[in-house]
Coordinates of C-alpha atoms in Angstrom, one line a residue:
M1 CA 4.7 9.6 -38.6
R2 CA 7.5 11.1 -36.7
L3 CA 6.8 11.5 -33.0
S4 CA 8.6 14.8 -32.9
Q5 CA 6.1 16.2 -35.5
L6 CA 3.0 15.1 -33.5
S7 CA 1.2 18.2 -32.4
H8 CA -2.0 16.6 -31.1
P9 CA -2.8 13.0 -30.0
N10 CA -5.8 13.0 -32.3
E11 CA -3.4 12.8 -35.2
L12 CA -3.0 9.1 -34.3
H13 CA -6.5 8.5 -35.7
G14 CA -6.5 6.5 -38.9
L15 CA -2.9 5.4 -38.8
A16 CA -2.2 1.8 -39.7
I17 CA -1.2 -0.7 -37.0
S18 CA 2.3 -0.8 -38.4
E19 CA 2.6 3.0 -38.2
L20 CA 1.3 3.0 -34.6
E21 CA 3.9 0.3 -33.8
D22 CA 6.6 2.6 -35.2
V23 CA 5.3 5.4 -33.0
A24 CA 5.6 3.1 -30.0
C25 CA 9.2 2.4 -30.9
Q26 CA 9.9 6.1 -31.1
I27 CA 8.3 6.7 -27.7
R28 CA 10.5 4.0 -26.1
E29 CA 13.6 5.4 -27.7
R30 CA 12.9 9.0 -26.5
H31 CA 11.8 7.8 -23.1
L32 CA 15.0 5.7 -22.6
Q33 CA 17.3 8.5 -24.0
V34 CA 15.9 11.1 -21.6
V35 CA 15.7 9.0 -18.4
S36 CA 19.2 7.5 -19.0
T37 CA 20.6 11.0 -19.2
S38 CA 18.8 12.8 -16.4
G39 CA 17.0 10.1 -14.3
G40 CA 13.4 9.5 -13.7
H41 CA 10.8 6.8 -13.7
L42 CA 11.5 4.2 -16.3
G43 CA 9.7 0.9 -16.0
P44 CA 6.1 2.2 -15.6
G45 CA 6.1 4.2 -18.7
L46 CA 7.8 1.6 -20.9
G47 CA 5.0 -0.8 -20.0
V48 CA 2.1 1.3 -21.1
V49 CA 3.3 2.5 -24.5
E50 CA 0.9 0.4 -26.6
L51 CA -1.9 0.8 -24.1
T52 CA -1.6 4.6 -24.4
I53 CA -1.5 4.6 -28.2
A54 CA -4.5 2.3 -28.5
L55 CA -6.6 4.1 -26.0
Y56 CA -6.0 7.5 -27.6
Q57 CA -6.9 5.9 -31.0
T58 CA -10.4 5.5 -29.6
L59 CA -10.8 8.9 -28.0
D60 CA -11.3 12.5 -29.1
L61 CA -8.7 14.1 -26.8
D62 CA -10.2 17.6 -27.4
V63 CA -13.2 16.6 -25.3
D64 CA -12.6 13.2 -23.7
K65 CA -10.8 13.0 -20.4
V66 CA -8.1 10.4 -19.3
I67 CA -7.1 10.3 -15.7
W68 CA -3.7 8.6 -15.1
D69 CA -3.2 7.2 -11.6
V70 CA 0.0 8.3 -9.9
G71 CA 1.4 9.8 -13.0
H72 CA 4.8 8.1 -13.3
Q73 CA 3.2 5.7 -15.9
A74 CA 2.2 8.7 -18.0
Y75 CA 5.5 9.6 -19.8
P76 CA 4.1 8.2 -23.1
H77 CA 1.0 10.4 -22.5
K78 CA 3.3 13.4 -22.2
L79 CA 5.2 12.5 -25.4
L80 CA 1.9 12.2 -27.3
T81 CA 0.5 15.5 -26.0
G82 CA 2.9 18.2 -27.2
R83 CA 5.9 17.8 -24.8
Y84 CA 8.3 15.9 -27.1
D85 CA 10.6 18.9 -27.6
R86 CA 10.8 19.8 -23.9
F87 CA 11.0 16.2 -22.7
D88 CA 14.7 16.4 -22.1
S89 CA 13.9 18.9 -19.3
L90 CA 12.0 16.1 -17.4
R91 CA 12.0 16.6 -13.6
Q92 CA 14.4 19.5 -13.9
Q93 CA 13.8 23.0 -12.6
K94 CA 11.2 24.8 -14.7
G95 CA 11.0 21.7 -17.0
V96 CA 8.5 19.0 -17.6
A97 CA 7.1 17.6 -14.4
G98 CA 7.5 14.0 -13.5
Y99 CA 3.9 13.6 -12.7
L100 CA 0.7 15.0 -14.2
K101 CA 0.1 18.7 -13.7
R102 CA -3.0 20.5 -14.7
S103 CA -1.1 23.8 -15.2
E104 CA 1.3 22.1 -17.6
S105 CA -1.1 20.8 -20.2
K106 CA -4.8 20.9 -21.1
F107 CA -4.4 17.1 -21.5
D108 CA -3.4 16.6 -17.9
H109 CA -6.9 16.5 -16.5
F110 CA -6.1 15.6 -12.9
G111 CA -2.7 15.9 -11.1
A112 CA -1.5 13.0 -9.1
G113 CA 1.6 11.9 -7.4
H114 CA -0.1 9.6 -4.9
A115 CA -1.7 6.3 -5.8
S116 CA -5.3 5.2 -6.0
T117 CA -7.0 8.5 -6.8
S118 CA -7.8 8.1 -10.5
I119 CA -11.2 6.2 -10.4
S120 CA -12.6 8.7 -7.8
A121 CA -11.5 11.7 -10.0
A122 CA -12.8 10.1 -13.2
L123 CA -16.1 9.2 -11.6
G124 CA -16.5 12.7 -10.3
M125 CA -15.9 14.1 -13.8
A126 CA -18.4 11.6 -15.2
L127 CA -21.1 12.7 -12.7
A128 CA -20.4 16.4 -13.4
R129 CA -20.7 15.6 -17.2
D130 CA -24.1 13.9 -16.8
R131 CA -25.3 16.7 -14.4
K132 CA -24.5 19.3 -17.1
G133 CA -25.9 17.3 -19.9
E134 CA -22.6 17.0 -21.8
D135 CA -21.2 14.2 -23.8
Y136 CA -17.7 13.0 -23.4
K137 CA -15.8 9.9 -22.2
C138 CA -14.1 9.6 -18.8
V139 CA -11.3 7.1 -18.5
A140 CA -9.2 6.1 -15.4
V141 CA -6.0 4.2 -16.0
I142 CA -4.9 2.5 -12.7
G143 CA -2.1 0.0 -12.0
D144 CA -2.7 -3.2 -10.1
G145 CA -0.6 -2.0 -7.3
A146 CA -2.7 1.2 -6.9
L147 CA -5.8 -1.0 -6.9
T148 CA -4.8 -2.2 -3.5
G149 CA -5.4 1.2 -2.1
G150 CA -8.7 1.5 -0.2
M151 CA -9.7 4.7 -2.0
A152 CA -9.7 2.9 -5.4
L153 CA -12.0 0.2 -4.0
E154 CA -14.3 2.8 -2.5
A155 CA -14.6 4.4 -5.9
I156 CA -15.3 1.0 -7.6
N157 CA -18.0 0.4 -5.0
H158 CA -19.6 3.7 -5.8
A159 CA -19.3 3.4 -9.6
G160 CA -20.8 0.0 -9.6
H161 CA -23.9 1.5 -8.0
L162 CA -24.4 3.8 -11.0
P163 CA -25.3 1.5 -13.9
K164 CA -26.3 4.5 -16.1
T165 CA -23.1 6.4 -15.7
P166 CA -20.5 5.6 -18.5
L167 CA -17.1 5.2 -17.0
L168 CA -14.1 3.2 -18.3
V169 CA -11.5 1.9 -15.9
V170 CA -8.4 0.5 -17.5
L171 CA -6.6 -1.8 -15.2
N172 CA -2.9 -1.7 -16.1
D173 CA -1.9 -5.1 -14.6
N174 CA 1.9 -5.6 -14.7
D175 CA 1.9 -7.7 -11.6
M176 CA 4.0 -5.0 -9.9
S177 CA 3.7 -1.8 -7.9
I178 CA 7.1 -0.2 -7.2
S179 CA 7.9 -3.6 -5.7
P180 CA 5.9 -6.8 -6.2
P181 CA 2.4 -6.2 -4.9
V182 CA 1.2 -8.1 -1.9
G183 CA -2.1 -9.5 -0.6
A184 CA -5.1 -11.5 -1.7
L185 CA -6.1 -9.0 -4.4
S186 CA -2.7 -9.4 -6.1
T187 CA -3.1 -13.2 -6.0
Y188 CA -6.6 -12.8 -7.5
L189 CA -5.4 -10.6 -10.3
N190 CA -2.6 -12.9 -11.1
R191 CA -5.1 -15.7 -11.6
M192 CA -7.0 -13.4 -13.9
R193 CA -3.9 -12.7 -16.0
H194 CA -3.7 -16.4 -16.8
S195 CA -7.4 -16.8 -17.6
P196 CA -8.6 -17.0 -21.2
P197 CA -9.9 -13.6 -22.4
V198 CA -13.6 -12.8 -22.2
Q199 CA -15.4 -13.6 -25.4
F200 CA -18.1 -11.1 -26.1
I201 CA -20.6 -13.8 -27.0
S202 CA -23.6 -12.0 -25.3
D203 CA -23.4 -9.3 -28.0
S204 CA -23.2 -11.8 -30.8
V205 CA -26.1 -13.9 -29.4
Q206 CA -28.2 -10.8 -29.1
E207 CA -27.5 -9.8 -32.7
S208 CA -28.5 -13.2 -33.8
V209 CA -31.8 -13.1 -31.9
K210 CA -32.6 -9.7 -33.5
N211 CA -32.5 -11.4 -36.9
L212 CA -35.0 -14.1 -36.1
P213 CA -38.2 -13.6 -38.2
F214 CA -41.2 -12.3 -36.2
M215 CA -39.4 -12.6 -32.9
G216 CA -36.4 -10.3 -32.7
D217 CA -38.1 -7.0 -31.7
A218 CA -40.6 -8.7 -29.4
I219 CA -38.2 -10.3 -27.0
Q220 CA -35.7 -7.6 -26.6
E221 CA -36.7 -6.7 -23.1
E222 CA -36.8 -10.3 -22.0
F223 CA -33.4 -10.8 -23.6
K224 CA -31.8 -8.3 -21.3
S225 CA -31.8 -10.6 -18.3
L226 CA -30.8 -13.6 -20.5
S227 CA -28.0 -11.5 -22.0
G228 CA -26.6 -10.8 -18.5
S229 CA -26.7 -14.5 -17.7
V230 CA -25.0 -15.5 -21.0
R231 CA -22.3 -12.8 -20.4
R232 CA -21.5 -14.3 -17.0
L233 CA -20.8 -17.6 -18.6
A234 CA -18.3 -15.8 -20.8
V235 CA -16.4 -14.2 -17.9
P236 CA -13.7 -16.3 -16.2
S237 CA -14.8 -17.2 -12.6
V238 CA -12.0 -15.0 -11.2
G239 CA -13.4 -12.1 -13.2
A240 CA -16.9 -12.4 -11.9
V241 CA -16.2 -10.3 -8.8
F242 CA -16.0 -7.1 -10.9
E243 CA -19.2 -8.1 -12.7
E244 CA -20.9 -8.6 -9.3
L245 CA -19.7 -5.2 -8.3
G246 CA -21.6 -3.6 -11.2
F247 CA -18.9 -3.4 -13.8
T248 CA -18.8 -5.0 -17.2
Y249 CA -15.5 -6.8 -17.2
M250 CA -13.4 -7.2 -20.4
G251 CA -10.1 -9.0 -20.5
P252 CA -7.4 -9.9 -19.8
V253 CA -6.1 -8.2 -23.0
D254 CA -2.5 -8.3 -24.2
G255 CA -1.2 -4.9 -23.3
H256 CA 1.3 -4.8 -26.1
D257 CA -1.1 -5.7 -29.0
I258 CA -2.3 -2.4 -30.4
A259 CA -4.9 -4.0 -32.7
E260 CA -6.5 -6.1 -29.9
L261 CA -6.4 -3.2 -27.4
T262 CA -8.1 -0.9 -29.9
R263 CA -10.8 -3.4 -30.6
T264 CA -11.4 -3.9 -26.9
F265 CA -11.5 -0.2 -26.0
N266 CA -13.9 0.5 -28.9
A267 CA -16.2 -2.2 -27.5
A268 CA -15.9 -0.9 -24.0
H269 CA -17.0 2.6 -25.1
K270 CA -20.3 1.2 -26.4
V271 CA -21.4 -0.5 -23.2
G272 CA -23.0 2.6 -21.6
G273 CA -22.2 2.0 -17.9
P274 CA -19.1 1.3 -15.8
V275 CA -16.6 -0.9 -17.6
M276 CA -13.3 -2.4 -16.5
V277 CA -10.8 -3.4 -19.2
H278 CA -8.1 -5.6 -17.7
V279 CA -4.8 -5.1 -19.6
A280 CA -1.9 -7.4 -18.9
T281 CA 1.4 -5.5 -19.5
T282 CA 5.1 -6.0 -18.8
K283 CA 6.8 -3.3 -16.7
G284 CA 9.9 -2.1 -18.4
K285 CA 8.7 -3.5 -21.8
G286 CA 11.3 -3.1 -24.6
Y287 CA 14.4 -2.6 -22.4
P288 CA 15.8 -5.9 -21.4
Y289 CA 17.5 -4.7 -18.2
A290 CA 14.2 -3.1 -17.0
E291 CA 12.2 -6.2 -17.8
A292 CA 14.7 -8.4 -15.9
D293 CA 14.8 -6.1 -12.8
Q294 CA 11.4 -4.4 -12.5
V295 CA 12.0 -3.2 -9.0
G296 CA 15.5 -1.7 -9.7
Y297 CA 14.4 0.0 -12.9
H298 CA 11.1 1.4 -11.6
A299 CA 13.0 4.7 -11.3
Q300 CA 16.7 5.3 -12.1
S301 CA 19.3 8.0 -11.7
S302 CA 21.4 8.5 -14.9
F303 CA 22.6 5.3 -16.4
D304 CA 24.5 3.8 -19.3
L305 CA 21.9 2.7 -21.9
T306 CA 24.2 0.0 -23.3
T307 CA 25.0 -1.7 -20.0
G308 CA 22.1 -0.6 -17.9
K309 CA 24.4 0.3 -15.1
S310 CA 24.1 3.5 -13.1
I311 CA 26.7 6.2 -13.6
P312 CA 28.5 6.5 -10.3
S313 CA 28.8 9.7 -8.5
K314 CA 32.1 11.5 -9.0
T315 CA 32.5 12.0 -5.2
P316 CA 31.9 9.3 -2.6
K317 CA 29.0 10.0 -0.2
P318 CA 28.1 8.8 3.3
P319 CA 25.3 6.3 3.5
S320 CA 21.8 7.6 3.2
F321 CA 19.7 8.3 6.3
S322 CA 17.3 5.6 5.0
K323 CA 20.0 3.0 4.8
V324 CA 21.3 3.8 8.3
F325 CA 17.7 3.4 9.6
G326 CA 17.3 0.1 7.8
Q327 CA 20.6 -1.3 9.0
T328 CA 20.0 -0.2 12.6
L329 CA 16.5 -1.6 12.6
V330 CA 17.8 -5.0 11.5
K331 CA 20.2 -5.0 14.5
L332 CA 17.5 -4.0 16.9
C333 CA 15.2 -6.7 15.5
E334 CA 18.0 -9.3 15.9
Q335 CA 18.0 -8.4 19.6
N336 CA 14.3 -8.2 20.2
S337 CA 11.8 -10.5 18.4
K338 CA 8.9 -8.2 19.4
I339 CA 10.0 -5.4 17.0
V340 CA 8.3 -5.6 13.6
G341 CA 8.9 -3.3 10.6
I342 CA 5.9 -2.3 8.6
T343 CA 5.9 -0.6 5.1
A344 CA 3.2 0.4 2.7
A345 CA 4.7 -0.9 -0.5
M346 CA 7.9 1.1 -0.1
A347 CA 10.4 -1.5 1.1
E348 CA 13.3 -0.2 -1.1
G349 CA 12.6 3.5 -0.5
T350 CA 12.5 3.2 3.3
A351 CA 15.3 0.5 3.3
L352 CA 13.0 -2.0 5.0
N353 CA 14.0 -4.4 2.2
L354 CA 17.1 -4.9 4.4
L355 CA 14.9 -6.2 7.2
Q356 CA 12.8 -8.3 4.7
K357 CA 16.0 -10.1 3.6
A358 CA 17.5 -10.5 7.0
I359 CA 14.5 -11.3 9.2
P360 CA 11.4 -11.8 7.0
D361 CA 9.3 -12.9 10.0
Q362 CA 9.6 -9.4 11.5
Y363 CA 8.7 -7.6 8.3
V364 CA 5.2 -6.7 7.0
D365 CA 4.3 -5.1 3.7
V366 CA 0.6 -4.1 3.5
G367 CA 0.6 -2.8 -0.1
I368 CA -0.4 0.8 -1.0
A369 CA -2.6 1.1 2.1
E370 CA -1.2 3.7 4.6
Q371 CA -4.4 3.9 6.6
H372 CA -4.4 0.1 7.2
A373 CA -0.6 0.2 8.0
V374 CA -1.2 2.6 10.8
T375 CA -4.2 0.9 12.4
L376 CA -2.6 -2.5 11.9
A377 CA 0.4 -1.3 13.9
G378 CA -2.0 -0.1 16.6
G379 CA -3.6 -3.5 16.9
M380 CA -0.2 -5.1 17.1
A381 CA 0.9 -2.6 19.8
C382 CA -2.2 -3.6 21.9
E383 CA -0.8 -7.1 22.1
G384 CA 2.7 -6.2 23.1
I385 CA 4.4 -6.0 19.7
K386 CA 6.7 -3.0 19.0
P387 CA 5.7 -1.9 15.5
V388 CA 8.0 0.4 13.5
V389 CA 6.1 2.0 10.7
A390 CA 8.3 3.4 7.9
I391 CA 6.4 5.6 5.5
Y392 CA 7.4 8.7 3.5
S393 CA 6.3 12.0 5.1
T394 CA 4.1 12.8 2.1
F395 CA 2.4 9.4 2.2
L396 CA 1.7 9.4 5.9
Q397 CA -0.6 12.4 5.2
R398 CA -3.0 9.8 3.8
A399 CA -3.5 8.2 7.2
Y400 CA -4.0 11.3 9.3
D401 CA -7.2 10.2 10.9
Q402 CA -5.6 6.9 11.9
L403 CA -2.7 8.8 13.6
I404 CA -5.1 10.7 15.7
H405 CA -8.1 8.3 16.2
D406 CA -6.3 5.0 16.4
I407 CA -2.9 5.7 17.8
G408 CA -2.8 9.1 19.5
I409 CA -6.0 9.1 21.4
Q410 CA -5.3 5.5 22.6
N411 CA -1.7 6.4 23.5
L412 CA -0.4 3.2 21.7
P413 CA 3.4 2.6 21.6
V414 CA 3.9 2.7 17.8
T415 CA 7.1 4.2 16.2
F416 CA 6.7 6.1 13.0
V417 CA 9.7 6.8 10.8
L418 CA 8.9 9.5 8.3
D419 CA 11.3 9.1 5.4
R420 CA 11.8 11.8 2.7
A421 CA 11.0 14.6 5.2
G422 CA 11.7 18.1 4.0
I423 CA 12.8 19.0 0.4
V424 CA 12.8 15.9 -1.9
G425 CA 13.7 17.5 -5.3
A426 CA 12.6 16.3 -8.7
D427 CA 9.3 14.6 -7.6
G428 CA 7.8 18.1 -7.0
P429 CA 4.9 19.4 -4.9
T430 CA 3.1 16.0 -4.5
H431 CA 6.1 14.5 -2.7
Q432 CA 7.7 17.3 -0.7
G433 CA 7.8 16.3 2.9
Q434 CA 7.2 19.8 4.2
Y435 CA 4.0 19.3 6.2
D436 CA 4.8 16.6 8.8
I437 CA 6.2 18.9 11.5
S438 CA 2.9 20.9 11.4
Y439 CA 0.6 17.9 11.2
L440 CA 2.3 15.8 13.9
R441 CA 2.9 18.4 16.6
C442 CA -0.8 18.6 17.4
V443 CA -1.6 14.9 17.5
P444 CA -2.4 13.9 21.1
N445 CA 0.2 11.9 23.2
F446 CA 2.8 11.9 20.4
T447 CA 6.5 12.4 21.0
V448 CA 8.0 14.0 17.9
M449 CA 11.7 14.3 17.1
A450 CA 14.2 14.7 14.3
P451 CA 17.9 13.8 14.3
K452 CA 20.7 16.2 13.2
D453 CA 22.8 13.4 11.7
E454 CA 22.8 9.6 11.2
S455 CA 24.4 8.8 14.5
E456 CA 21.6 10.7 16.3
L457 CA 19.1 8.8 14.1
Q458 CA 20.3 5.6 15.7
Q459 CA 19.8 7.0 19.2
M460 CA 16.4 8.3 18.3
L461 CA 15.2 5.0 16.9
V462 CA 16.1 3.3 20.1
T463 CA 14.4 6.1 22.1
C464 CA 11.2 5.7 20.1
I465 CA 11.1 1.9 20.5
N466 CA 11.7 2.1 24.2
H467 CA 9.1 4.8 24.7
N468 CA 5.8 3.7 26.2
G469 CA 3.7 5.8 23.8
P470 CA 3.4 6.9 20.2
S471 CA 6.5 8.5 18.7
A472 CA 7.6 9.8 15.4
L473 CA 11.0 10.8 13.9
R474 CA 11.6 12.4 10.6
I475 CA 14.6 11.7 8.4
P476 CA 15.6 13.6 5.2
R477 CA 16.2 12.2 1.8
G478 CA 19.7 11.6 0.6
S479 CA 23.1 11.1 2.2
G480 CA 23.9 11.5 5.8
E481 CA 26.3 14.0 7.3
G482 CA 29.2 11.5 7.6
A483 CA 28.8 11.1 11.4
A484 CA 30.4 8.0 12.9
L485 CA 28.0 5.2 13.4
M486 CA 27.7 2.7 16.3
E487 CA 27.3 -1.0 15.7
E488 CA 25.5 -1.5 19.1
G489 CA 25.1 -0.1 22.6
W490 CA 22.8 2.8 21.6
E491 CA 21.1 4.4 24.6
S492 CA 17.8 6.3 24.6
L493 CA 17.9 10.1 24.6
E494 CA 16.3 12.0 27.4
I495 CA 12.9 12.9 25.9
G496 CA 12.3 16.6 25.5
K497 CA 15.9 17.6 26.1
A498 CA 17.8 19.7 23.6
E499 CA 21.5 19.7 22.9
I500 CA 23.6 22.8 23.3
I501 CA 26.2 22.7 20.5
E502 CA 28.0 26.1 21.0
E503 CA 27.5 29.2 23.1
G504 CA 27.7 32.9 22.2
D505 CA 26.1 36.1 23.5
D506 CA 24.9 37.8 20.3
L507 CA 22.3 35.4 18.8
L508 CA 20.3 32.3 19.7
V509 CA 20.0 29.9 16.7
I510 CA 17.7 26.9 17.2
G511 CA 17.9 24.2 14.5
Y512 CA 15.6 21.3 14.1
G513 CA 16.5 18.0 12.4
S514 CA 18.2 18.5 9.1
M515 CA 18.7 22.2 9.7
V516 CA 21.0 21.8 12.6
C517 CA 24.1 21.3 10.5
P518 CA 23.2 24.3 8.3
A519 CA 22.7 26.2 11.5
I520 CA 26.2 25.4 12.6
K521 CA 27.6 26.5 9.2
T522 CA 25.5 29.7 9.4
S523 CA 27.0 30.4 12.9
A524 CA 30.5 30.0 11.5
I525 CA 29.9 32.6 8.8
L526 CA 28.3 35.0 11.2
K527 CA 31.5 34.9 13.3
E528 CA 33.3 36.5 10.3
F529 CA 31.0 39.5 10.9
G530 CA 31.7 39.5 14.6
V531 CA 28.5 37.7 15.6
N532 CA 28.8 35.0 18.2
S533 CA 25.9 32.6 18.4
T534 CA 24.5 30.0 20.7
V535 CA 23.5 27.1 18.6
I536 CA 20.9 24.6 20.0
N537 CA 19.9 21.3 18.4
A538 CA 16.3 21.1 19.5
R539 CA 16.0 17.4 18.9
F540 CA 12.3 17.4 20.0
I541 CA 9.4 19.5 19.0
R542 CA 7.0 17.6 21.2
P543 CA 7.8 18.1 24.0
L544 CA 9.8 21.2 23.4
D545 CA 12.8 21.8 25.7
E546 CA 11.3 25.1 27.0
E547 CA 13.6 25.3 30.0
T548 CA 16.8 25.5 27.8
I549 CA 15.3 27.6 25.0
H550 CA 13.7 30.1 27.4
K551 CA 16.9 30.5 29.4
F552 CA 19.0 31.5 26.4
A553 CA 16.2 33.5 24.7
K554 CA 15.9 35.7 27.8
R555 CA 19.6 36.1 28.1
I556 CA 20.4 36.9 24.5
G557 CA 17.2 38.6 23.3
K558 CA 17.6 37.7 19.6
V559 CA 16.3 34.3 18.3
V560 CA 16.4 32.4 15.0
T561 CA 14.6 29.2 14.3
M562 CA 15.5 26.9 11.4
E563 CA 13.5 24.1 10.0
E564 CA 13.1 22.2 6.7
G565 CA 9.3 22.3 6.7
T566 CA 6.4 24.7 6.3
L567 CA 6.5 27.7 8.5
L568 CA 2.7 27.5 9.0
G569 CA 2.3 25.7 12.3
G570 CA 5.9 24.4 12.2
F571 CA 8.8 24.3 14.5
G572 CA 9.3 28.1 14.6
S573 CA 5.6 28.5 15.4
A574 CA 6.0 26.1 18.3
V575 CA 8.9 28.2 19.7
V576 CA 7.0 31.5 19.3
E577 CA 3.9 30.1 20.8
S578 CA 6.0 28.9 23.8
F579 CA 7.5 32.4 24.2
N580 CA 4.0 34.0 24.0
D581 CA 2.5 31.6 26.6
N582 CA 5.3 32.4 29.0
D583 CA 5.4 36.2 28.5
I584 CA 8.8 36.1 26.8
F585 CA 8.9 38.9 24.2
V586 CA 12.0 38.7 22.1
P587 CA 12.4 39.4 18.3
T588 CA 12.3 36.0 16.5
L589 CA 13.2 35.2 12.9
R590 CA 11.6 32.0 11.6
I591 CA 13.4 30.4 8.7
G592 CA 11.8 27.6 6.8
I593 CA 9.5 26.9 3.8
P594 CA 7.0 29.8 3.3
D595 CA 3.4 29.3 2.4
K596 CA 4.1 28.1 -1.2
L597 CA 4.3 24.9 -3.2
V598 CA 7.9 23.7 -3.9
D599 CA 8.2 22.7 -7.5
H600 CA 10.4 20.1 -9.0
A601 CA 14.1 20.9 -9.0
T602 CA 17.2 19.5 -7.4
P603 CA 17.1 19.8 -3.6
Q604 CA 19.9 22.4 -3.7
Q605 CA 18.0 24.5 -6.3
S606 CA 14.9 24.4 -4.1
K607 CA 16.8 25.4 -1.0
E608 CA 18.4 28.3 -2.9
S609 CA 15.0 29.5 -4.2
L610 CA 13.7 29.3 -0.6
G611 CA 16.6 31.0 1.0
L612 CA 17.7 28.0 3.1
T613 CA 21.4 27.9 2.3
P614 CA 23.8 29.1 5.1
E615 CA 24.9 32.1 3.1
M616 CA 21.4 33.2 2.4
M617 CA 20.3 32.6 6.0
V618 CA 23.2 34.8 7.1
D619 CA 21.8 37.6 4.9
Q620 CA 18.4 37.2 6.4
I621 CA 19.7 37.3 9.9
R622 CA 21.9 40.3 9.4
N623 CA 19.0 42.2 7.8
K624 CA 16.6 41.2 10.6
F625 CA 18.9 42.1 13.6
D626 CA 21.0 44.8 11.9
F627 CA 24.3 42.9 12.3
S628 CA 26.4 45.1 10.1

């Protein structure tokens, strides 16, 4: 069968193992061809090709539901469910999404870009199924890294309490998250990977007893307890934990043996309660470079398939904000042993891998456990440590109660660095860092700031660490502005004090964070129309420099705010609220992200669609204030 001709995953049914293995080769070929050309997640999908094919062999995808955790492991799923022809549009504007998306396909039963949600969603569907008296299978496919997330363990705890609710959890264990997983659970699973597979002897013993003359039917009830005991003898000691939690455990199974996987999944469907099938896979399977460097090839920009090397940018770029943060933190840690960097399984993405390599004793990775990371930092702060918690803006949402309850209310001196704040591009709505301005500005006792460039980032990091209370700074994805960096001697900024960049009498433009440089460019274009602007770098949203902003607002009488975040409750809202509370009534144009989801596209395409380029902002300003 040609993968390109597959119109429905059920067409896999009945194919010989050799034919399915050929389909697996075609999936890898298409996967590699597309990602090498346009970029995307590579290693996760390559590792689950056989798993996906074997699982779909045992399901009726017209009715059965498969929930893929995170979604970047679901590229083979997309290729088997009618998206082969469009797959070369992966992660591009109006193309195939990089994650599961309910609106994209009837086979995408639950959207996910954040880890550890699949078991909860699948269990919810199973309970709904049983309540409605329907009959279909519910399957959650979750990676071993995502299993470290507390939500996954909460769902396992609940599912194990429901012995009559059929649910299949497939543990895709490749001994990796984005980076190597950490913690006791990882060690435990690693022991399980090297245990002999569970032999289903309880079933064979029960079948033998049934065939005993005059006895088989009579002892069936009594055999149930015996069957459970016999089964426990068959489970490796390290697998018994899942059995004690109420799951029937099967595995570990070779994740690249389609025949064995198919047999195991068929057996699992017959159990009738919660089942965990433990599948051992290799991340990046089938592409030697990805197998050898499972961290580096988790996701890739465009690269040469033959050499595995990234295709360099045609124009050199300044270092990324993330890298500047990581390098600066290393230098600060060298000077102060009380500073500790904390990440939630995102060492490379936040550049804390630089600290890990340089000073491992001042580095902590908690796994995919943002809630724990925040409260852990709070506990450390109570004892005089200076924690710096680096988490993507979109992932810190997962620990919002901890920000308020454990850090803010107790006024603990913890620094939060929110990476990927603002527009992030091809990852789409689940990863856009557009909400942190709104969700942080109301947290008690927090000081909240954003740098205009990488030099100011260095100053703000020092400001946060020296501050005797909770603080947060947001940094955008991608390259810096090319500002000169200091190697040492950074001083704290005055908290709550804005920076006046230029002065003019016609318009007040207040930029926050990554929108300050676009504000300067916008001001330059407005000069061509005879409009002279005062441009202010707000620096802080909490506390807001009301003295400076009010003074210029009263004098000029026309105000524009610019932010790379949602307008609902954002920076512009803070300015307007401040005006209202102080009886300052001036026309104000708020520019930012409107109340809409920002779909996958390049950051530049997203900004153009949202009207956030300098040229487009000039048009909005001229229309608002009638600057002809």
